[in-house]
Amino acid sequence: MQALSRRGLLGAAALLSCASASLAQENAYPTRPIRLIVPFGPGSTTDILARLVAQKLTDELGQPVVVENRVGAGGNIGTEVAARAAADGYTLLLGAASTNAVNPSLYSNLRFDPIRDFAPVIHVASVTNVLVVHPDLPARTVPELIALAKRQDLSYASGGAGGTIHLSGELFKNLAGVDMVHVPYNGSAAAYPDLLSGRVPVMFDSIATCLPHVQGGRLRALAVTAPYPSPLLPGLKPIAEAGLPGYAVEGWYGLFAPSGTPGPIVARLNAALVRALSEPATQQVLLQQGAQQKADTPEAFRAFVLSERDKWAALIKAAGITQN
C-alpha cells in the first residue's frame, strides 16, 4: 500500500511538474520566430493584410513573425498546412472568408475542417465589394439594374468561382430574382479588359481594385455590398439600402491558430492585435485597402465564422455551385 501511495505521489508530482513546465512555456511565449501562413499569393489582399499583421505582432511580441505564402487550390493548400501544424502558437494562419467559411461547401474533398481544426484568434478586418457597371449600361441605380436584368440577358464577371466577388453576384441574383450569367476569370485583374470594354458589363469587385476606374469615369458604381457605406466612396449606399433589402456581403480576414493551441497563447495574440489594430496609423493603412478594422474577441470571431459558414452553405446549395 505504501509503495502504491509512493508511486501515486510520484505520478502526481510528475504531472504537476509537466503542467508547471507547460504553463511556464505559455507565459514565456514567444521565445522564437513565428510562421504566418498566407494561403494566397504575394500582392493579394490577404497577403497585404498578413504582412501588416506580421509587422504589428513582431513589434508587440518581440519575436519575428515571418510570412509564408503557400498557394493553390483556392487557398486550401496553405490552410491545410496550417491546420496540420503543431498547436504551440508558432504557426498561424491569416485566413479569409473563402478558406474558413466558404470552401467547406464548395469542395467535397477537403482534408481539413476549418471549424474543427482551427482556433479563431481575432477578426482582423472586413472589406466591402462594390457593384460596378460599364457606363454604357442603362442602369444608374440598383432597382434599374434589377429591372434591366429581368428584361434582357446580362452577365457579370468575377475573379474566379467561390470567392466573395462571385458570391456577391450569386446573392444578388438570389434576392433580386434575376438570372445573370457568371463569367469567371483567373483573378480580378484578368476580368478588367472585358469589363472596361463592356463585353461583360457588370462586376462586384473589391473597392481598392475598382476605385481608380470609378474615379476615372471608366466604371459606374451603383452601391457597396457591405451593410455600411465606405469612406472611400462617400455617398454610395449599401445595396440593402439602395433597393435590395437583406443583402450583405463582406470579404473578411482573420487570424487563426491550429486547434488545441493553449488558451493563454490565443489570448496573448488577441490582446497584441487589439492594441495594434486600434492605432490610427494602422487604421489608415487598412482604409487604403478598403478595409475596416474589427478586432473582436476569439469567442465573437468564432460565432461570426460559424454564421458565415452557414450563410454561404445555404446559398451555394441553392445555386448548385461546386468546385473539384
Coordinates of N, CA and C in Angstrom, one line a residue, residues 74-296:
G74 N -7.5 27.2 -54.4 CA -8.4 28.2 -53.8 C -8.1 28.5 -52.4
G75 N -6.8 28.4 -52.0 CA -6.4 28.6 -50.6 C -6.4 27.4 -49.8
N76 N -6.8 26.3 -50.3 CA -6.9 25.1 -49.5 C -5.5 24.5 -49.1
I77 N -4.5 24.6 -50.0 CA -3.2 24.0 -49.7 C -2.6 24.7 -48.5
G78 N -2.5 26.0 -48.5 CA -1.9 26.7 -47.3 C -2.7 26.5 -46.0
T79 N -4.0 26.5 -46.2 CA -4.9 26.3 -45.0 C -4.7 24.9 -44.4
E80 N -4.5 23.9 -45.2 CA -4.3 22.6 -44.7 C -2.9 22.5 -44.0
V81 N -1.9 23.1 -44.6 CA -0.6 23.2 -43.9 C -0.7 23.7 -42.5
A82 N -1.4 24.8 -42.4 CA -1.6 25.5 -41.1 C -2.4 24.6 -40.1
A83 N -3.4 23.9 -40.7 CA -4.3 23.0 -39.8 C -3.5 21.8 -39.3
R84 N -2.5 21.4 -40.0 CA -1.7 20.2 -39.6 C -0.5 20.6 -38.7
A85 N -0.2 21.9 -38.5 CA 0.9 22.3 -37.7 C 0.7 22.1 -36.2
A86 N 1.8 22.1 -35.5 CA 1.8 21.9 -34.1 C 1.0 23.1 -33.4
A87 N 0.2 22.7 -32.4 CA -0.7 23.7 -31.8 C 0.1 24.4 -30.6
D88 N 1.2 25.1 -31.0 CA 2.0 25.7 -30.0 C 2.2 27.2 -30.1
G89 N 1.4 27.8 -31.1 CA 1.5 29.2 -31.3 C 2.5 29.7 -32.2
Y90 N 3.3 28.7 -32.8 CA 4.4 29.1 -33.6 C 4.1 29.0 -35.1
T91 N 2.9 28.5 -35.4 CA 2.4 28.5 -36.8 C 1.0 29.1 -36.7
L92 N 0.7 30.2 -37.5 CA -0.6 30.8 -37.5 C -1.0 30.9 -39.0
L93 N -2.3 31.2 -39.2 CA -2.9 31.3 -40.5 C -3.6 32.7 -40.6
L94 N -3.3 33.4 -41.7 CA -4.2 34.6 -42.0 C -5.2 34.1 -43.0
G95 N -6.4 33.7 -42.4 CA -7.4 33.1 -43.2 C -8.4 34.1 -43.8
A96 N -9.3 33.7 -44.6 CA -10.2 34.6 -45.3 C -11.6 33.9 -45.3
A97 N -12.6 34.7 -45.7 CA -14.0 34.2 -45.8 C -14.0 32.9 -46.7
S98 N -13.2 32.9 -47.8 CA -13.2 31.8 -48.7 C -12.7 30.5 -48.0
T99 N -11.5 30.7 -47.4 CA -10.8 29.5 -46.8 C -11.5 28.9 -45.6
N100 N -12.0 29.8 -44.8 CA -12.5 29.4 -43.5 C -14.0 29.4 -43.3
A101 N -14.7 29.7 -44.4 CA -16.2 29.7 -44.3 C -16.9 29.2 -45.5
V102 N -16.3 29.5 -46.7 CA -17.0 29.2 -48.0 C -16.5 27.8 -48.5
N103 N -15.2 27.5 -48.5 CA -14.7 26.4 -49.2 C -15.2 25.0 -48.7
P104 N -15.6 24.9 -47.4 CA -16.2 23.6 -47.0 C -17.4 23.2 -47.7
S105 N -18.2 24.2 -48.2 CA -19.4 23.9 -49.0 C -19.1 23.8 -50.5
L106 N -17.9 24.3 -50.9 CA -17.6 24.2 -52.4 C -16.8 22.9 -52.7
Y107 N -15.9 22.5 -51.8 CA -15.0 21.4 -52.1 C -15.5 20.1 -51.3
S108 N -15.7 19.0 -52.0 CA -16.1 17.8 -51.3 C -14.9 17.0 -50.8
N109 N -13.7 17.4 -51.2 CA -12.6 16.5 -50.8 C -11.6 17.2 -49.9
L110 N -12.0 18.2 -49.1 CA -11.2 18.9 -48.2 C -10.6 17.9 -47.2
R111 N -9.3 18.0 -46.9 CA -8.7 17.1 -45.9 C -8.5 17.8 -44.5
F112 N -9.3 18.8 -44.3 CA -9.3 19.5 -43.0 C -10.7 20.1 -42.8
D113 N -11.0 20.4 -41.6 CA -12.2 21.1 -41.3 C -11.9 22.5 -40.7
P114 N -12.2 23.6 -41.4 CA -11.8 24.9 -40.9 C -12.5 25.3 -39.6
I115 N -13.5 24.6 -39.2 CA -14.1 24.9 -37.8 C -13.4 24.0 -36.8
R116 N -13.3 22.7 -37.0 CA -12.8 21.8 -36.0 C -11.3 22.0 -35.9
D117 N -10.6 22.3 -37.0 CA -9.1 22.3 -36.9 C -8.4 23.6 -36.6
F118 N -9.2 24.6 -36.4 CA -8.6 26.0 -36.1 C -9.3 26.6 -34.8
A119 N -8.4 27.3 -34.1 CA -8.9 28.2 -33.0 C -8.9 29.6 -33.5
P120 N -10.0 30.2 -33.6 CA -10.1 31.6 -34.1 C -9.4 32.5 -33.0
V121 N -8.5 33.4 -33.5 CA -7.8 34.4 -32.7 C -8.4 35.7 -32.7
I122 N -8.6 36.3 -33.9 CA -9.1 37.7 -34.0 C -9.6 37.9 -35.4
H123 N -10.7 38.6 -35.5 CA -11.3 39.1 -36.8 C -10.5 40.4 -37.1
V124 N -9.6 40.3 -38.1 CA -8.7 41.4 -38.3 C -9.4 42.6 -39.0
A125 N -10.1 42.3 -40.1 CA -10.7 43.3 -40.9 C -11.7 42.8 -41.9
S126 N -12.6 43.6 -42.3 CA -13.6 43.3 -43.4 C -13.5 44.3 -44.5
V127 N -13.7 43.8 -45.7 CA -13.6 44.6 -46.9 C -14.9 44.6 -47.7
T128 N -15.4 45.7 -48.1 CA -16.6 45.7 -48.9 C -16.3 45.6 -50.4
N129 N -17.1 44.9 -51.2 CA -17.1 44.9 -52.6 C -18.0 46.0 -53.1
V130 N -17.8 46.4 -54.4 CA -18.6 47.4 -55.0 C -19.3 46.8 -56.2
L131 N -20.6 47.1 -56.4 CA -21.3 46.8 -57.6 C -21.0 47.9 -58.6
V132 N -20.3 47.5 -59.7 CA -20.0 48.4 -60.7 C -20.5 47.9 -62.1
V133 N -20.8 48.9 -63.0 CA -21.3 48.6 -64.3 C -20.6 49.4 -65.3
H134 N -20.5 49.0 -66.5 CA -20.0 49.8 -67.6 C -20.8 51.0 -67.8
P135 N -20.2 52.2 -68.1 CA -21.0 53.4 -68.2 C -22.1 53.4 -69.3
D136 N -21.9 52.5 -70.3 CA -22.9 52.5 -71.4 C -24.1 51.7 -71.0
L137 N -24.1 50.9 -69.9 CA -25.2 50.2 -69.4 C -26.3 51.1 -68.9
P138 N -27.5 51.0 -69.4 CA -28.6 52.0 -69.0 C -29.1 51.6 -67.6
A139 N -28.3 51.7 -66.6 CA -28.7 51.4 -65.2 C -27.8 52.3 -64.3
R140 N -28.5 53.2 -63.6 CA -27.8 54.1 -62.7 C -28.1 53.8 -61.2
T141 N -29.0 52.9 -61.0 CA -29.4 52.5 -59.6 C -29.5 51.0 -59.5
V142 N -29.6 50.5 -58.3 CA -29.8 49.1 -58.1 C -31.2 48.6 -58.7
P143 N -32.3 49.3 -58.4 CA -33.6 48.9 -59.0 C -33.5 48.9 -60.5
E144 N -32.8 49.9 -61.1 CA -32.8 49.9 -62.6 C -32.0 48.7 -63.1
L145 N -30.9 48.3 -62.4 CA -30.2 47.1 -62.8 C -31.0 45.9 -62.7
I146 N -31.8 45.8 -61.7 CA -32.6 44.6 -61.5 C -33.7 44.6 -62.6
A147 N -34.3 45.7 -62.9 CA -35.3 45.8 -63.9 C -34.7 45.4 -65.3
L148 N -33.5 45.9 -65.6 CA -32.8 45.6 -66.8 C -32.5 44.1 -66.9
A149 N -32.0 43.5 -65.8 CA -31.7 42.1 -65.8 C -32.9 41.2 -66.1
K150 N -34.1 41.7 -65.7 CA -35.4 41.0 -66.0 C -35.8 41.1 -67.4
R151 N -35.4 42.2 -68.1 CA -35.8 42.4 -69.5 C -34.8 41.8 -70.5
Q152 N -33.6 41.7 -70.2 CA -32.6 41.2 -71.1 C -31.5 40.4 -70.4
D153 N -30.8 39.7 -71.3 CA -29.7 38.8 -70.7 C -28.5 39.7 -70.3
L154 N -28.0 39.5 -69.1 CA -26.8 40.2 -68.6 C -25.8 39.2 -68.1
S155 N -24.6 39.6 -68.1 CA -23.5 38.8 -67.5 C -22.7 39.6 -66.5
Y156 N -22.1 38.9 -65.5 CA -21.3 39.6 -64.6 C -20.0 38.8 -64.4
A157 N -18.9 39.6 -64.2 CA -17.6 39.0 -64.1 C -17.2 38.7 -62.7
S158 N -16.2 37.8 -62.5 CA -15.6 37.6 -61.2 C -14.2 37.1 -61.4
G159 N -13.4 37.2 -60.3 CA -12.0 36.7 -60.3 C -11.9 35.2 -60.2
G160 N -13.0 34.5 -60.2 CA -13.0 33.0 -60.0 C -14.1 32.5 -59.2
A161 N -14.5 31.3 -59.4 CA -15.6 30.7 -58.7 C -15.4 30.5 -57.2
G162 N -16.3 30.9 -56.4 CA -16.3 30.6 -55.0 C -15.8 31.7 -54.1
G163 N -15.2 32.7 -54.6 CA -14.8 33.9 -53.8 C -15.9 34.8 -53.4
T164 N -15.7 35.7 -52.6 CA -16.8 36.6 -52.2 C -17.2 37.5 -53.4
I165 N -16.4 37.7 -54.4 CA -16.8 38.5 -55.5 C -17.8 37.7 -56.3
H166 N -17.6 36.4 -56.5 CA -18.5 35.6 -57.2 C -19.8 35.5 -56.4
L167 N -19.7 35.2 -55.1 CA -20.8 35.0 -54.2 C -21.6 36.3 -54.1
S168 N -21.0 37.5 -54.2 CA -21.7 38.7 -54.2 C -22.8 38.7 -55.3
G169 N -22.4 38.3 -56.5 CA -23.3 38.2 -57.6 C -24.4 37.2 -57.4
E170 N -24.0 36.0 -56.8 CA -25.0 35.0 -56.6 C -26.1 35.4 -55.6
L171 N -25.6 36.1 -54.6 CA -26.6 36.5 -53.6 C -27.5 37.6 -54.2
F172 N -26.9 38.5 -55.0 CA -27.7 39.5 -55.7 C -28.8 38.8 -56.6
K173 N -28.4 37.8 -57.4 CA -29.3 37.1 -58.2 C -30.4 36.4 -57.4
N174 N -30.0 35.8 -56.3 CA -31.0 35.1 -55.4 C -32.0 36.0 -54.8
L175 N -31.6 37.1 -54.3 CA -32.5 38.0 -53.6 C -33.4 38.9 -54.6
A176 N -32.8 39.2 -55.8 CA -33.5 40.0 -56.7 C -34.3 39.2 -57.7
G177 N -34.1 37.9 -57.7 CA -34.9 37.1 -58.6 C -34.6 37.3 -60.0
V178 N -33.3 37.5 -60.3 CA -32.8 37.6 -61.7 C -31.8 36.5 -62.0
D179 N -31.5 36.4 -63.3 CA -30.6 35.3 -63.8 C -29.5 35.9 -64.6
M180 N -28.4 36.4 -64.0 CA -27.3 36.9 -64.8 C -26.3 35.8 -64.9
V181 N -25.6 35.7 -66.1 CA -24.6 34.7 -66.4 C -23.3 35.0 -65.7
H182 N -22.8 34.1 -64.9 CA -21.5 34.3 -64.3 C -20.3 34.0 -65.2
V183 N -19.4 34.9 -65.4 CA -18.2 34.7 -66.2 C -17.0 34.8 -65.4
P184 N -16.4 33.7 -65.0 CA -15.2 33.7 -64.1 C -14.0 33.9 -64.9
Y185 N -13.0 34.6 -64.2 CA -11.7 34.9 -64.8 C -10.7 34.4 -63.8
N186 N -9.4 34.3 -64.3 CA -8.3 33.9 -63.4 C -7.8 35.1 -62.7
G187 N -8.6 35.5 -61.7 CA -8.2 36.7 -60.9 C -9.0 37.9 -61.4
S188 N -9.2 38.9 -60.5 CA -10.0 40.1 -60.9 C -9.3 40.9 -62.0
A189 N -8.0 41.0 -61.9 CA -7.3 41.8 -62.9 C -7.6 41.3 -64.4
A190 N -7.7 40.0 -64.5 CA -7.9 39.4 -65.8 C -9.3 39.7 -66.4
A191 N -10.2 40.1 -65.5 CA -11.6 40.4 -65.9 C -11.7 41.9 -66.4
Y192 N -10.8 42.7 -66.1 CA -11.0 44.1 -66.4 C -11.0 44.5 -67.9
P193 N -10.2 43.9 -68.7 CA -10.3 44.2 -70.1 C -11.7 44.1 -70.7
D194 N -12.4 43.0 -70.3 CA -13.8 42.7 -70.8 C -14.8 43.6 -70.1
L195 N -14.5 43.9 -68.8 CA -15.4 44.8 -68.0 C -15.3 46.2 -68.6
L196 N -14.1 46.7 -68.8 CA -13.9 48.1 -69.3 C -14.4 48.3 -70.7
S197 N -14.4 47.2 -71.5 CA -14.9 47.3 -72.9 C -16.4 47.2 -73.0
G198 N -17.0 46.7 -71.9 CA -18.5 46.5 -71.9 C -18.9 45.1 -72.3
R199 N -17.9 44.3 -72.7 CA -18.3 42.9 -73.1 C -19.0 42.1 -72.0
V200 N -18.5 42.3 -70.8 CA -19.2 41.8 -69.6 C -19.4 43.0 -68.7
P201 N -20.7 43.5 -68.7 CA -20.9 44.8 -68.2 C -21.1 45.0 -66.7
V202 N -21.1 43.9 -65.9 CA -21.3 44.0 -64.5 C -20.3 43.3 -63.7
M203 N -19.9 43.8 -62.6 CA -19.0 43.1 -61.7 C -19.1 43.6 -60.3
F204 N -18.9 42.7 -59.3 CA -18.8 43.0 -57.9 C -17.3 42.8 -57.6
D205 N -16.6 43.9 -57.3 CA -15.2 43.8 -57.0 C -14.8 44.6 -55.8
S206 N -13.6 44.3 -55.3 CA -13.1 45.0 -54.1 C -13.0 46.4 -54.3
I207 N -13.2 47.2 -53.3 CA -13.3 48.7 -53.5 C -11.9 49.2 -53.9
A208 N -10.8 48.6 -53.3 CA -9.5 49.1 -53.6 C -9.1 48.9 -55.1
T209 N -9.6 47.8 -55.7 CA -9.3 47.5 -57.1 C -10.1 48.4 -58.1
C210 N -11.4 48.5 -57.8 CA -12.2 49.2 -58.8 C -12.2 50.7 -58.6
L211 N -11.8 51.2 -57.5 CA -11.9 52.7 -57.2 C -11.2 53.6 -58.2
P212 N -10.0 53.3 -58.7 CA -9.4 54.2 -59.8 C -10.3 54.2 -61.0
H213 N -10.9 53.1 -61.4 CA -11.8 53.1 -62.6 C -13.1 53.9 -62.4
V214 N -13.6 53.8 -61.2 CA -14.8 54.6 -60.8 C -14.5 56.1 -60.8
Q215 N -13.4 56.4 -60.2 CA -13.0 57.9 -60.2 C -12.6 58.4 -61.5
G216 N -12.1 57.5 -62.4 CA -11.8 58.0 -63.8 C -12.9 57.9 -64.8
G217 N -14.1 57.5 -64.3 CA -15.3 57.5 -65.2 C -15.4 56.3 -66.1
R218 N -14.5 55.3 -65.9 CA -14.5 54.2 -66.8 C -15.5 53.1 -66.3
L219 N -15.9 53.2 -65.0 CA -17.0 52.4 -64.5 C -17.9 53.2 -63.7
R220 N -19.1 52.8 -63.5 CA -20.1 53.5 -62.7 C -20.4 52.6 -61.5
A221 N -20.2 53.2 -60.3 CA -20.5 52.4 -59.1 C -22.0 52.7 -58.7
L222 N -22.7 51.6 -58.4 CA -24.1 51.7 -58.0 C -24.3 51.6 -56.5
A223 N -23.5 50.7 -55.8 CA -23.7 50.5 -54.4 C -22.6 49.7 -53.9
V224 N -22.4 49.7 -52.5 CA -21.4 48.8 -51.9 C -22.1 47.5 -51.4
T225 N -21.4 46.4 -51.2 CA -22.1 45.2 -50.8 C -22.2 45.1 -49.3
A226 N -21.3 45.8 -48.6 CA -21.4 45.7 -47.1 C -22.6 46.4 -46.6
P227 N -23.0 46.1 -45.3 CA -24.2 46.8 -44.7 C -23.9 48.2 -44.2
Y228 N -22.8 48.7 -44.6 CA -22.4 50.1 -44.2 C -21.7 50.8 -45.3
P229 N -21.7 52.1 -45.4 CA -21.0 52.8 -46.5 C -19.5 52.8 -46.3
S230 N -18.8 53.1 -47.4 CA -17.3 53.2 -47.3 C -16.9 54.6 -47.4
P231 N -15.9 55.1 -46.5 CA -15.4 56.4 -46.7 C -14.6 56.7 -48.0
L232 N -14.3 55.6 -48.7 CA -13.6 55.7 -49.9 C -14.5 56.2 -51.1
L233 N -15.8 55.9 -50.9 CA -16.8 56.3 -51.9 C -18.0 56.9 -51.1
P234 N -17.8 58.1 -50.5 CA -18.8 58.7 -49.7 C -20.1 59.0 -50.6
G235 N -21.2 58.8 -49.9 CA -22.5 59.0 -50.6 C -23.0 57.8 -51.3
L236 N -22.2 56.7 -51.5 CA -22.6 55.5 -52.1 C -23.2 54.6 -51.1
K237 N -24.5 54.2 -51.3 CA -25.2 53.5 -50.3 C -24.9 52.0 -50.4
P238 N -25.2 51.3 -49.3 CA -25.2 49.8 -49.3 C -26.3 49.3 -50.3
I239 N -26.1 48.1 -50.9 CA -27.1 47.6 -51.7 C -28.4 47.3 -51.0
A240 N -28.3 47.0 -49.7 CA -29.5 46.7 -48.9 C -30.4 48.0 -48.8
E241 N -29.7 49.1 -48.8 CA -30.4 50.4 -48.7 C -30.8 51.0 -50.0
A242 N -30.1 50.5 -51.0 CA -30.3 51.1 -52.4 C -31.3 50.4 -53.2
G243 N -32.0 49.4 -52.6 CA -33.0 48.7 -53.4 C -33.2 47.2 -53.3
L244 N -32.3 46.6 -52.4 CA -32.4 45.1 -52.3 C -32.2 44.8 -50.8
P245 N -33.3 44.9 -50.0 CA -33.2 44.7 -48.6 C -32.7 43.3 -48.2
G246 N -31.9 43.2 -47.2 CA -31.4 41.9 -46.7 C -30.1 41.5 -47.3
Y247 N -29.6 42.3 -48.3 CA -28.3 42.0 -49.0 C -27.2 42.5 -48.1
A248 N -26.2 41.6 -47.9 CA -24.9 42.0 -47.2 C -23.8 41.0 -47.5
V249 N -22.7 41.5 -48.0 CA -21.5 40.7 -48.3 C -20.3 41.5 -47.9
E250 N -19.4 40.8 -47.1 CA -18.2 41.4 -46.8 C -17.1 40.3 -47.0
G251 N -16.0 40.8 -47.6 CA -14.8 39.9 -47.6 C -14.1 40.1 -46.3
W252 N -13.8 39.1 -45.6 CA -13.2 39.3 -44.3 C -12.0 38.4 -44.1
Y253 N -11.1 38.9 -43.2 CA -9.8 38.3 -42.9 C -9.6 38.2 -41.4
G254 N -9.0 37.0 -41.0 CA -8.8 36.8 -39.6 C -7.6 36.0 -39.3
L255 N -7.2 36.0 -38.1 CA -6.0 35.3 -37.6 C -6.5 34.0 -36.9
F256 N -5.9 32.9 -37.3 CA -6.3 31.6 -36.7 C -5.0 30.8 -36.3
A257 N -5.2 30.0 -35.2 CA -4.2 29.1 -34.8 C -4.7 27.7 -34.9
P258 N -3.8 26.7 -35.0 CA -4.3 25.3 -35.0 C -5.1 25.0 -33.8
S259 N -6.1 24.2 -34.0 CA -6.9 23.8 -32.8 C -6.1 23.1 -31.8
G260 N -6.4 23.5 -30.5 CA -5.6 22.9 -29.4 C -4.5 23.9 -28.9
T261 N -4.3 25.0 -29.6 CA -3.4 26.0 -29.1 C -3.8 26.4 -27.8
P262 N -2.9 26.5 -26.8 CA -3.3 26.9 -25.4 C -4.0 28.2 -25.4
G263 N -5.1 28.3 -24.5 CA -5.8 29.5 -24.4 C -5.0 30.7 -24.1
P264 N -4.0 30.6 -23.2 CA -3.2 31.8 -22.8 C -2.5 32.4 -24.1
I265 N -2.0 31.5 -25.0 CA -1.3 31.9 -26.2 C -2.3 32.7 -27.1
V266 N -3.5 32.1 -27.3 CA -4.5 32.7 -28.1 C -4.9 34.1 -27.5
A267 N -5.0 34.2 -26.2 CA -5.3 35.4 -25.6 C -4.2 36.5 -25.8
R268 N -3.0 36.0 -25.7 CA -1.8 36.9 -25.9 C -1.8 37.5 -27.3
L269 N -2.0 36.6 -28.3 CA -2.1 37.1 -29.7 C -3.2 38.0 -29.9
N270 N -4.4 37.7 -29.3 CA -5.6 38.6 -29.5 C -5.3 40.0 -28.9
A271 N -4.8 40.0 -27.7 CA -4.6 41.3 -27.0 C -3.5 42.1 -27.8
A272 N -2.5 41.5 -28.3 CA -1.5 42.2 -29.1 C -2.1 42.9 -30.3
L273 N -3.0 42.1 -31.0 CA -3.5 42.7 -32.2 C -4.6 43.7 -31.9
V274 N -5.4 43.5 -30.8 CA -6.4 44.5 -30.4 C -5.7 45.9 -30.2
R275 N -4.5 45.9 -29.6 CA -3.8 47.1 -29.3 C -3.3 47.7 -30.7
A276 N -2.7 46.8 -31.5 CA -2.1 47.3 -32.7 C -3.1 47.8 -33.7
L277 N -4.2 47.1 -33.8 CA -5.2 47.5 -34.8 C -6.0 48.8 -34.4
S278 N -5.9 49.1 -33.2 CA -6.6 50.4 -32.7 C -5.8 51.6 -33.0
E279 N -4.5 51.4 -33.4 CA -3.7 52.6 -33.7 C -4.2 53.3 -34.9
P280 N -4.2 54.7 -34.9 CA -4.7 55.4 -36.0 C -3.9 55.2 -37.3
A281 N -2.6 55.0 -37.2 CA -1.8 54.7 -38.4 C -2.1 53.4 -39.0
T282 N -2.4 52.4 -38.2 CA -2.8 51.1 -38.7 C -4.1 51.2 -39.4
Q283 N -5.1 51.9 -38.8 CA -6.4 52.0 -39.4 C -6.3 52.7 -40.7
Q284 N -5.4 53.7 -40.9 CA -5.2 54.4 -42.1 C -4.7 53.4 -43.2
V285 N -3.8 52.5 -42.8 CA -3.3 51.5 -43.8 C -4.4 50.6 -44.2
L286 N -5.3 50.2 -43.3 CA -6.4 49.4 -43.6 C -7.4 50.1 -44.6
L287 N -7.6 51.4 -44.3 CA -8.5 52.1 -45.1 C -8.0 52.2 -46.6
Q288 N -6.7 52.3 -46.8 CA -6.2 52.3 -48.1 C -6.5 51.0 -48.9
Q289 N -6.8 49.9 -48.2 CA -7.2 48.7 -48.8 C -8.7 48.5 -48.8
G290 N -9.4 49.5 -48.4 CA -10.8 49.5 -48.4 C -11.3 48.6 -47.2
A291 N -10.5 48.4 -46.2 CA -10.8 47.5 -45.1 C -11.2 48.3 -43.9
Q292 N -12.0 47.7 -43.1 CA -12.4 48.3 -41.8 C -11.9 47.3 -40.7
Q293 N -11.2 47.9 -39.7 CA -10.7 47.1 -38.6 C -11.9 46.6 -37.7
K294 N -11.7 45.3 -37.3 CA -12.8 44.7 -36.4 C -12.3 44.5 -35.0
A295 N -11.2 43.6 -34.9 CA -10.6 43.4 -33.6 C -11.5 43.0 -32.4
D296 N -12.2 41.8 -32.6 CA -13.1 41.4 -31.5 C -12.4 40.3 -30.7

